[in-house]
């Protein structure tokens, strides 16, 4: 008999009694959050099926918003941790690389930084740092190889004999 009394008390508290239309304007959404119309319609059908009042639907919607927000935060934390671990793996692989790591690491980084500072503008450097690709062994190898080719002002692949044959006048005034 006590259960029947409790049910009557819940009913009297306004938890049941489907409204004509559900309105969630009282539910506080976090910034940049919005309702998905399809899911909202499904929720409304479910709330109607169980004869929930606007008060009950608002409480459930508020809980769903909290759960969604917490889930989003947890996903973001997991992504950040995964990104941190990826960068750490890049660093370990770079340091342990037989060609450019180990005893060669310091020399490699100095040579790579010559090309990095010369060719990677601020935006590229920021992009590489944000993504962690500035520590990726293949990216470091690329800058290292460019840095090697830059040493002693030698242009890789240039035909020195062809460059020496032409003088400034021939280049500027080819028909004279």
Coordinates of N, CA and C in Angstrom, one line a residue:
X1 N 0.8 -1.2 0.0 CA 0.0 0.0 0.0 C 0.9 1.3 0.0
X2 N 2.0 1.2 0.6 CA 2.9 2.3 0.7 C 3.4 2.7 -0.7
X3 N 3.6 1.8 -1.6 CA 4.0 2.1 -2.9 C 3.0 2.9 -3.7
X4 N 1.8 2.5 -3.5 CA 0.7 3.3 -4.1 C 0.7 4.7 -3.6
X5 N 0.9 4.9 -2.3 CA 0.9 6.3 -1.8 C 2.1 7.0 -2.4
X6 N 3.3 6.4 -2.5 CA 4.4 7.0 -3.1 C 4.2 7.4 -4.5
X7 N 3.5 6.6 -5.3 CA 3.2 6.8 -6.7 C 2.3 8.0 -6.8
X8 N 1.3 8.1 -5.9 CA 0.3 9.2 -5.8 C 1.1 10.5 -5.5
X9 N 2.1 10.4 -4.6 CA 2.9 11.6 -4.3 C 3.7 12.1 -5.5
X10 N 4.3 11.2 -6.3 CA 5.0 11.5 -7.4 C 4.1 12.2 -8.5
X11 N 2.9 11.6 -8.6 CA 2.0 12.2 -9.6 C 1.6 13.6 -9.2
X12 N 1.4 13.8 -7.9 CA 1.0 15.1 -7.4 C 2.1 16.1 -7.5
X13 N 3.4 15.6 -7.6 CA 4.5 16.5 -7.7 C 4.7 17.0 -9.1
X14 N 3.9 16.6 -10.1 CA 3.9 17.1 -11.4 C 4.9 16.4 -12.3
X15 N 5.2 15.1 -12.0 CA 6.2 14.4 -12.9 C 5.5 13.7 -14.0
X16 N 4.2 13.6 -14.0 CA 3.4 12.9 -15.1 C 2.4 13.9 -15.6
X17 N 2.0 13.7 -16.9 CA 1.0 14.5 -17.5 C 1.7 15.2 -18.7
X18 N 1.6 14.5 -19.8 CA 2.2 15.0 -21.1 C 1.6 16.3 -21.5
X19 N 2.5 17.3 -21.8 CA 2.0 18.6 -22.3 C 1.7 18.4 -23.8
X20 N 1.0 19.4 -24.3 CA 0.7 19.4 -25.7 C 2.0 19.4 -26.6
X21 N 2.9 20.1 -26.1 CA 4.2 20.2 -26.8 C 5.3 20.4 -25.8
X22 N 6.4 19.7 -25.9 CA 7.5 19.8 -25.0 C 8.4 21.0 -25.4
X23 N 8.8 21.8 -24.4 CA 9.6 23.0 -24.6 C 10.7 23.0 -23.6
X24 N 12.0 23.0 -24.1 CA 13.1 22.9 -23.3 C 13.9 24.2 -23.1
X25 N 13.2 25.3 -23.2 CA 13.8 26.6 -23.1 C 14.3 26.9 -21.7
X26 N 13.8 26.2 -20.7 CA 14.3 26.4 -19.3 C 15.6 25.6 -19.1
X27 N 15.9 24.6 -19.9 CA 17.1 23.8 -19.8 C 18.3 24.6 -20.2
X28 N 19.3 24.7 -19.4 CA 20.5 25.5 -19.7 C 21.5 24.7 -20.5
X29 N 21.8 25.2 -21.7 CA 22.7 24.5 -22.5 C 24.1 25.2 -22.4
X30 N 25.2 24.4 -22.3 CA 26.5 25.1 -22.3 C 26.7 25.8 -23.6
X31 N 27.6 26.8 -23.6 CA 28.0 27.5 -24.8 C 28.4 26.6 -25.9
X32 N 28.0 26.9 -27.1 CA 28.3 26.2 -28.3 C 27.5 24.8 -28.4
X33 N 26.6 24.6 -27.5 CA 25.8 23.4 -27.6 C 24.4 23.7 -28.2
X34 N 23.8 22.8 -28.8 CA 22.5 23.0 -29.4 C 21.8 21.6 -29.5
X35 N 20.5 21.7 -29.7 CA 19.7 20.5 -29.8 C 19.8 19.9 -31.3
X36 N 19.9 18.6 -31.4 CA 19.7 17.9 -32.7 C 18.3 17.7 -32.8
X37 N 17.7 18.2 -33.9 CA 16.2 18.1 -34.1 C 15.7 16.6 -34.1
X38 N 16.5 15.8 -34.8 CA 16.1 14.4 -34.9 C 16.1 13.7 -33.5
X39 N 17.1 13.9 -32.8 CA 17.2 13.3 -31.4 C 16.2 13.9 -30.5
X40 N 16.0 15.2 -30.6 CA 15.0 15.9 -29.8 C 13.6 15.3 -30.1
X41 N 13.3 15.1 -31.3 CA 12.0 14.5 -31.6 C 11.8 13.1 -31.0
X42 N 12.9 12.3 -31.1 CA 12.9 10.9 -30.5 C 12.7 11.0 -29.0
X43 N 13.4 12.0 -28.4 CA 13.3 12.2 -26.9 C 11.8 12.5 -26.6
X44 N 11.3 13.4 -27.4 CA 9.9 13.9 -27.1 C 8.9 12.7 -27.2
X45 N 9.1 11.9 -28.2 CA 8.2 10.7 -28.4 C 8.4 9.8 -27.2
X46 N 9.6 9.6 -26.7 CA 9.8 8.7 -25.6 C 9.2 9.3 -24.3
X47 N 9.4 10.6 -24.1 CA 8.8 11.3 -23.0 C 7.3 11.2 -23.0
X48 N 6.7 11.4 -24.2 CA 5.3 11.3 -24.4 C 4.8 9.9 -24.1
X49 N 5.5 8.9 -24.6 CA 5.2 7.5 -24.4 C 5.0 7.2 -22.9
X50 N 5.9 7.8 -22.0 CA 5.8 7.5 -20.6 C 5.0 8.6 -19.9
X51 N 4.3 9.4 -20.6 CA 3.4 10.4 -20.1 C 4.2 11.4 -19.1
X52 N 5.4 11.7 -19.5 CA 6.2 12.6 -18.6 C 5.7 14.1 -18.8
X53 N 5.7 14.7 -17.6 CA 5.3 16.2 -17.6 C 6.5 17.0 -18.2
X54 N 6.3 18.2 -18.4 CA 7.4 19.1 -18.8 C 8.5 19.2 -17.8
X55 N 8.1 19.2 -16.5 CA 9.1 19.2 -15.4 C 10.0 17.9 -15.5
X56 N 9.4 16.8 -15.7 CA 10.1 15.5 -15.8 C 11.0 15.5 -17.0
X57 N 10.5 16.0 -18.1 CA 11.3 16.0 -19.4 C 12.4 17.0 -19.2
X58 N 12.2 18.1 -18.6 CA 13.3 19.1 -18.4 C 14.4 18.4 -17.5
X59 N 14.0 17.7 -16.4 CA 15.0 17.1 -15.6 C 15.8 16.1 -16.3
X60 N 15.2 15.3 -17.1 CA 15.9 14.3 -17.9 C 16.8 14.9 -19.0
X61 N 16.3 16.0 -19.6 CA 17.1 16.7 -20.6 C 18.3 17.3 -19.9
X62 N 18.1 17.9 -18.8 CA 19.3 18.5 -18.1 C 20.3 17.4 -17.8
X63 N 19.9 16.3 -17.4 CA 20.8 15.2 -17.1 C 21.5 14.7 -18.4
X64 N 20.8 14.7 -19.5 CA 21.4 14.3 -20.7 C 22.4 15.3 -21.2
X65 N 22.1 16.6 -20.9 CA 23.1 17.6 -21.3 C 24.4 17.5 -20.4
X66 N 24.2 17.2 -19.1 CA 25.4 17.0 -18.3 C 26.2 15.8 -18.7
X67 N 25.5 14.7 -19.0 CA 26.2 13.5 -19.5 C 26.9 13.8 -20.8
X68 N 26.3 14.5 -21.7 CA 27.0 14.8 -23.0 C 28.2 15.7 -22.8
X69 N 28.0 16.7 -21.9 CA 29.2 17.6 -21.6 C 30.3 16.8 -21.0
X70 N 30.0 16.0 -20.1 CA 31.1 15.2 -19.4 C 31.7 14.2 -20.4
X71 N 30.9 13.6 -21.3 CA 31.5 12.7 -22.3 C 32.4 13.5 -23.2
X72 N 32.0 14.7 -23.7 CA 32.8 15.5 -24.5 C 34.1 15.9 -23.9
X73 N 34.1 16.2 -22.6 CA 35.3 16.6 -21.8 C 36.2 15.4 -21.8
X74 N 35.7 14.2 -21.5 CA 36.5 13.0 -21.4 C 37.1 12.6 -22.7
X75 N 36.4 12.8 -23.8 CA 36.9 12.5 -25.1 C 38.0 13.5 -25.4
X76 N 37.9 14.7 -25.1 CA 38.9 15.7 -25.3 C 40.2 15.4 -24.5
X77 N 40.0 15.0 -23.3 CA 41.2 14.6 -22.5 C 41.9 13.4 -23.0
X78 N 41.1 12.4 -23.5 CA 41.7 11.2 -24.1 C 42.4 11.6 -25.4
X79 N 41.9 12.5 -26.2 CA 42.6 12.9 -27.4 C 43.9 13.6 -27.1
X80 N 43.8 14.5 -26.1 CA 45.0 15.2 -25.7 C 46.1 14.2 -25.2
X81 N 45.7 13.3 -24.4 CA 46.7 12.3 -23.9 C 47.2 11.4 -25.0
X82 N 46.4 11.1 -26.0 CA 46.9 10.3 -27.1 C 47.9 11.1 -27.9
X83 N 47.6 12.4 -28.1 CA 48.5 13.3 -28.9 C 49.8 13.4 -28.1
X84 N 49.8 13.6 -26.8 CA 51.0 13.7 -26.0 C 51.8 12.4 -26.2
X85 N 51.2 11.2 -26.1 CA 51.9 10.0 -26.3 C 52.5 9.8 -27.7
X86 N 51.7 10.3 -28.7 CA 52.2 10.2 -30.1 C 53.5 11.0 -30.2
X87 N 53.5 12.2 -29.6 CA 54.7 13.1 -29.7 C 55.9 12.4 -28.9
X88 N 55.6 11.8 -27.8 CA 56.6 11.1 -27.0 C 57.2 9.9 -27.9
X89 N 56.3 9.2 -28.6 CA 56.8 8.1 -29.4 C 57.7 8.7 -30.6
X90 N 57.3 9.8 -31.2 CA 58.1 10.4 -32.2 C 59.5 10.7 -31.6
X91 N 59.6 11.3 -30.4 CA 60.8 11.7 -29.8 C 61.7 10.5 -29.5
X92 N 61.1 9.4 -29.0 CA 61.9 8.2 -28.7 C 62.4 7.6 -30.0
X93 N 61.6 7.5 -31.0 CA 62.0 7.0 -32.3 C 63.1 7.8 -32.9
X94 N 63.0 9.1 -32.8 CA 64.0 10.0 -33.3 C 65.4 9.8 -32.6
X95 N 65.3 9.8 -31.3 CA 66.5 9.6 -30.5 C 67.2 8.3 -30.7
X96 N 66.4 7.2 -31.0 CA 66.9 5.9 -31.2 C 67.2 5.5 -32.6
X97 N 66.9 6.4 -33.5 CA 67.2 6.2 -34.9 C 68.6 5.9 -35.2
X98 N 69.0 4.9 -35.9 CA 70.4 4.5 -36.2 C 71.1 5.6 -37.0
X99 N 70.4 6.2 -37.9 CA 71.0 7.1 -38.8 C 71.2 8.5 -38.2
X100 N 70.2 9.0 -37.6 CA 70.2 10.4 -37.2 C 70.1 10.6 -35.6
X101 N 69.9 9.5 -34.9 CA 69.8 9.6 -33.5 C 71.1 9.1 -32.8
X102 N 70.9 8.7 -31.6 CA 72.1 8.3 -30.8 C 73.2 9.3 -30.7
X103 N 74.4 8.9 -31.0 CA 75.6 9.8 -31.0 C 75.5 10.9 -32.0
X104 N 74.7 10.7 -33.1 CA 74.5 11.7 -34.1 C 73.4 12.7 -33.8
X105 N 72.7 12.5 -32.8 CA 71.5 13.3 -32.5 C 71.8 14.8 -32.5
X106 N 72.8 15.2 -31.7 CA 73.0 16.7 -31.5 C 73.5 17.3 -32.9
X107 N 74.3 16.6 -33.6 CA 74.8 17.1 -34.9 C 73.6 17.2 -35.9
X108 N 72.8 16.1 -35.9 CA 71.6 16.1 -36.7 C 70.7 17.2 -36.5
X109 N 70.4 17.5 -35.2 CA 69.5 18.6 -34.8 C 70.0 20.0 -35.2
X110 N 71.3 20.2 -35.1 CA 71.9 21.4 -35.5 C 71.8 21.6 -37.0
X111 N 72.1 20.6 -37.7 CA 72.0 20.7 -39.2 C 70.5 20.8 -39.6
X112 N 69.6 20.1 -39.0 CA 68.2 20.2 -39.4 C 67.7 21.6 -39.1
X113 N 68.1 22.2 -38.0 CA 67.6 23.5 -37.6 C 68.1 24.6 -38.5
X114 N 69.2 24.4 -39.2 CA 69.6 25.3 -40.2 C 68.5 25.5 -41.3
X115 N 68.1 24.3 -41.8 CA 67.0 24.3 -42.8 C 65.7 24.7 -42.2
X116 N 65.4 24.3 -41.1 CA 64.1 24.6 -40.4 C 63.9 26.1 -40.2
X117 N 64.9 26.7 -39.7 CA 64.8 28.2 -39.5 C 64.8 29.0 -40.8
X118 N 65.5 28.4 -41.8 CA 65.6 29.1 -43.1 C 64.3 28.9 -43.9
X119 N 63.7 27.8 -43.9 CA 62.6 27.5 -44.8 C 61.2 27.4 -44.2
X120 N 61.1 27.1 -42.9 CA 59.8 27.0 -42.2 C 59.5 28.3 -41.6
X121 N 58.5 29.1 -42.2 CA 58.1 30.3 -41.6 C 57.4 30.1 -40.3
X122 N 57.0 31.2 -39.6 CA 56.4 31.1 -38.3 C 55.1 30.2 -38.3
X123 N 54.3 30.4 -39.4 CA 53.1 29.6 -39.5 C 53.4 28.1 -39.6
X124 N 54.4 27.8 -40.4 CA 54.7 26.3 -40.6 C 55.3 25.8 -39.3
X125 N 56.2 26.6 -38.7 CA 56.8 26.1 -37.4 C 55.7 25.9 -36.3
X126 N 54.7 26.8 -36.3 CA 53.6 26.6 -35.3 C 52.8 25.4 -35.6
X127 N 52.5 25.2 -36.9 CA 51.8 24.0 -37.3 C 52.6 22.7 -36.9
X128 N 53.8 22.7 -37.2 CA 54.7 21.5 -36.9 C 54.7 21.3 -35.4
X129 N 54.8 22.3 -34.6 CA 54.9 22.2 -33.2 C 53.5 21.7 -32.6
X130 N 52.4 22.3 -33.1 CA 51.1 21.9 -32.6 C 50.8 20.4 -32.9
X131 N 51.2 20.0 -34.0 CA 50.9 18.6 -34.4 C 51.9 17.6 -33.9
X132 N 53.1 18.2 -33.4 CA 54.1 17.3 -33.0 C 55.0 16.8 -34.1
X133 N 54.7 17.2 -35.3 CA 55.5 16.7 -36.5 C 56.9 17.3 -36.5
X134 N 57.2 18.3 -35.7 CA 58.6 18.8 -35.6 C 59.5 17.8 -34.9
X135 N 58.9 16.8 -34.3 CA 59.7 15.7 -33.7 C 59.6 14.4 -34.5
X136 N 58.8 14.4 -35.5 CA 58.7 13.2 -36.3 C 60.0 12.9 -37.0
X137 N 60.5 11.7 -36.9 CA 61.8 11.3 -37.5 C 61.9 11.7 -39.0
X138 N 60.9 11.4 -39.8 CA 60.9 11.7 -41.2 C 61.0 13.2 -41.5
X139 N 60.3 14.0 -40.7 CA 60.3 15.4 -40.9 C 61.7 15.9 -40.5
X140 N 62.3 15.5 -39.4 CA 63.6 15.9 -39.0 C 64.6 15.4 -40.0
X141 N 64.5 14.2 -40.6 CA 65.4 13.7 -41.6 C 65.3 14.6 -42.9
X142 N 64.1 15.1 -43.2 CA 64.0 15.9 -44.4 C 64.7 17.3 -44.1
X143 N 64.5 17.9 -43.0 CA 65.2 19.1 -42.7 C 66.7 18.9 -42.6
X144 N 67.1 17.8 -42.0 CA 68.5 17.4 -41.9 C 69.1 17.3 -43.3
X145 N 68.5 16.6 -44.2 CA 69.0 16.5 -45.6 C 69.1 17.9 -46.3
X146 N 68.1 18.7 -46.1 CA 68.1 20.0 -46.7 C 69.3 20.8 -46.1
X147 N 69.4 20.7 -44.8 CA 70.5 21.4 -44.1 C 71.9 21.0 -44.6
X148 N 72.1 19.7 -44.8 CA 73.3 19.2 -45.4 C 73.6 19.8 -46.8
X149 N 72.6 19.9 -47.6 CA 72.7 20.4 -48.9 C 73.0 22.0 -48.9
X150 N 72.6 22.6 -47.8 CA 72.8 24.0 -47.7 C 74.2 24.4 -47.2
X151 N 74.9 23.4 -46.6 CA 76.3 23.7 -46.1 C 77.2 24.2 -47.2
X152 N 78.0 25.2 -46.8 CA 79.0 25.7 -47.7 C 78.4 26.4 -48.9
X153 N 77.2 26.8 -48.8 CA 76.5 27.5 -49.9 C 76.5 26.8 -51.2
X154 N 76.5 25.5 -51.2 CA 76.5 24.6 -52.4 C 75.0 24.4 -52.7
X155 N 74.6 24.6 -53.9 CA 73.3 24.3 -54.3 C 73.2 22.9 -54.9
X156 N 72.5 22.0 -54.2 CA 72.4 20.7 -54.6 C 71.8 20.6 -56.0
X157 N 72.5 19.8 -56.9 CA 71.9 19.5 -58.2 C 72.2 20.6 -59.2
X158 N 72.8 21.7 -58.8 CA 73.1 22.8 -59.8 C 74.4 22.4 -60.6
X159 N 74.4 22.7 -61.9 CA 75.5 22.4 -62.7 C 76.5 23.6 -62.6
X160 N 77.6 23.5 -61.9 CA 78.5 24.6 -61.6 C 79.1 25.1 -62.9
X161 N 79.4 24.3 -63.9 CA 80.0 24.7 -65.2 C 79.0 25.6 -65.9
X162 N 77.7 25.3 -65.9 CA 76.7 26.1 -66.6 C 76.6 27.4 -66.0
X163 N 76.6 27.5 -64.7 CA 76.5 28.7 -63.9 C 77.7 29.6 -64.2
X164 N 78.9 29.1 -64.3 CA 80.1 29.9 -64.5 C 80.1 30.5 -65.9
X165 N 79.6 29.9 -66.9 CA 79.7 30.3 -68.3 C 78.9 31.6 -68.5
X166 N 77.8 31.8 -67.7 CA 77.0 33.0 -67.9 C 77.5 34.1 -67.0
X167 N 77.6 35.3 -67.5 CA 77.9 36.4 -66.6 C 76.6 37.3 -66.5
X168 N 76.7 38.3 -65.6 CA 75.6 39.1 -65.4 C 75.0 39.8 -66.6
X169 N 75.9 40.3 -67.5 CA 75.4 41.0 -68.7 C 74.6 40.1 -69.6
X170 N 75.1 38.8 -69.7 CA 74.4 37.9 -70.6 C 73.0 37.5 -70.0
X171 N 73.0 37.5 -68.7 CA 71.7 37.2 -68.1 C 70.7 38.3 -68.3
X172 N 71.2 39.6 -68.0 CA 70.3 40.7 -68.0 C 70.0 41.2 -69.4
X173 N 71.0 41.1 -70.3 CA 70.8 41.6 -71.7 C 71.2 40.4 -72.7
X174 N 70.4 39.4 -72.8 CA 70.7 38.3 -73.6 C 70.9 38.6 -75.1
X175 N 70.3 39.6 -75.6 CA 70.4 39.9 -77.1 C 71.5 40.8 -77.4
X176 N 72.2 41.3 -76.5 CA 73.3 42.3 -76.8 C 74.6 41.6 -77.0

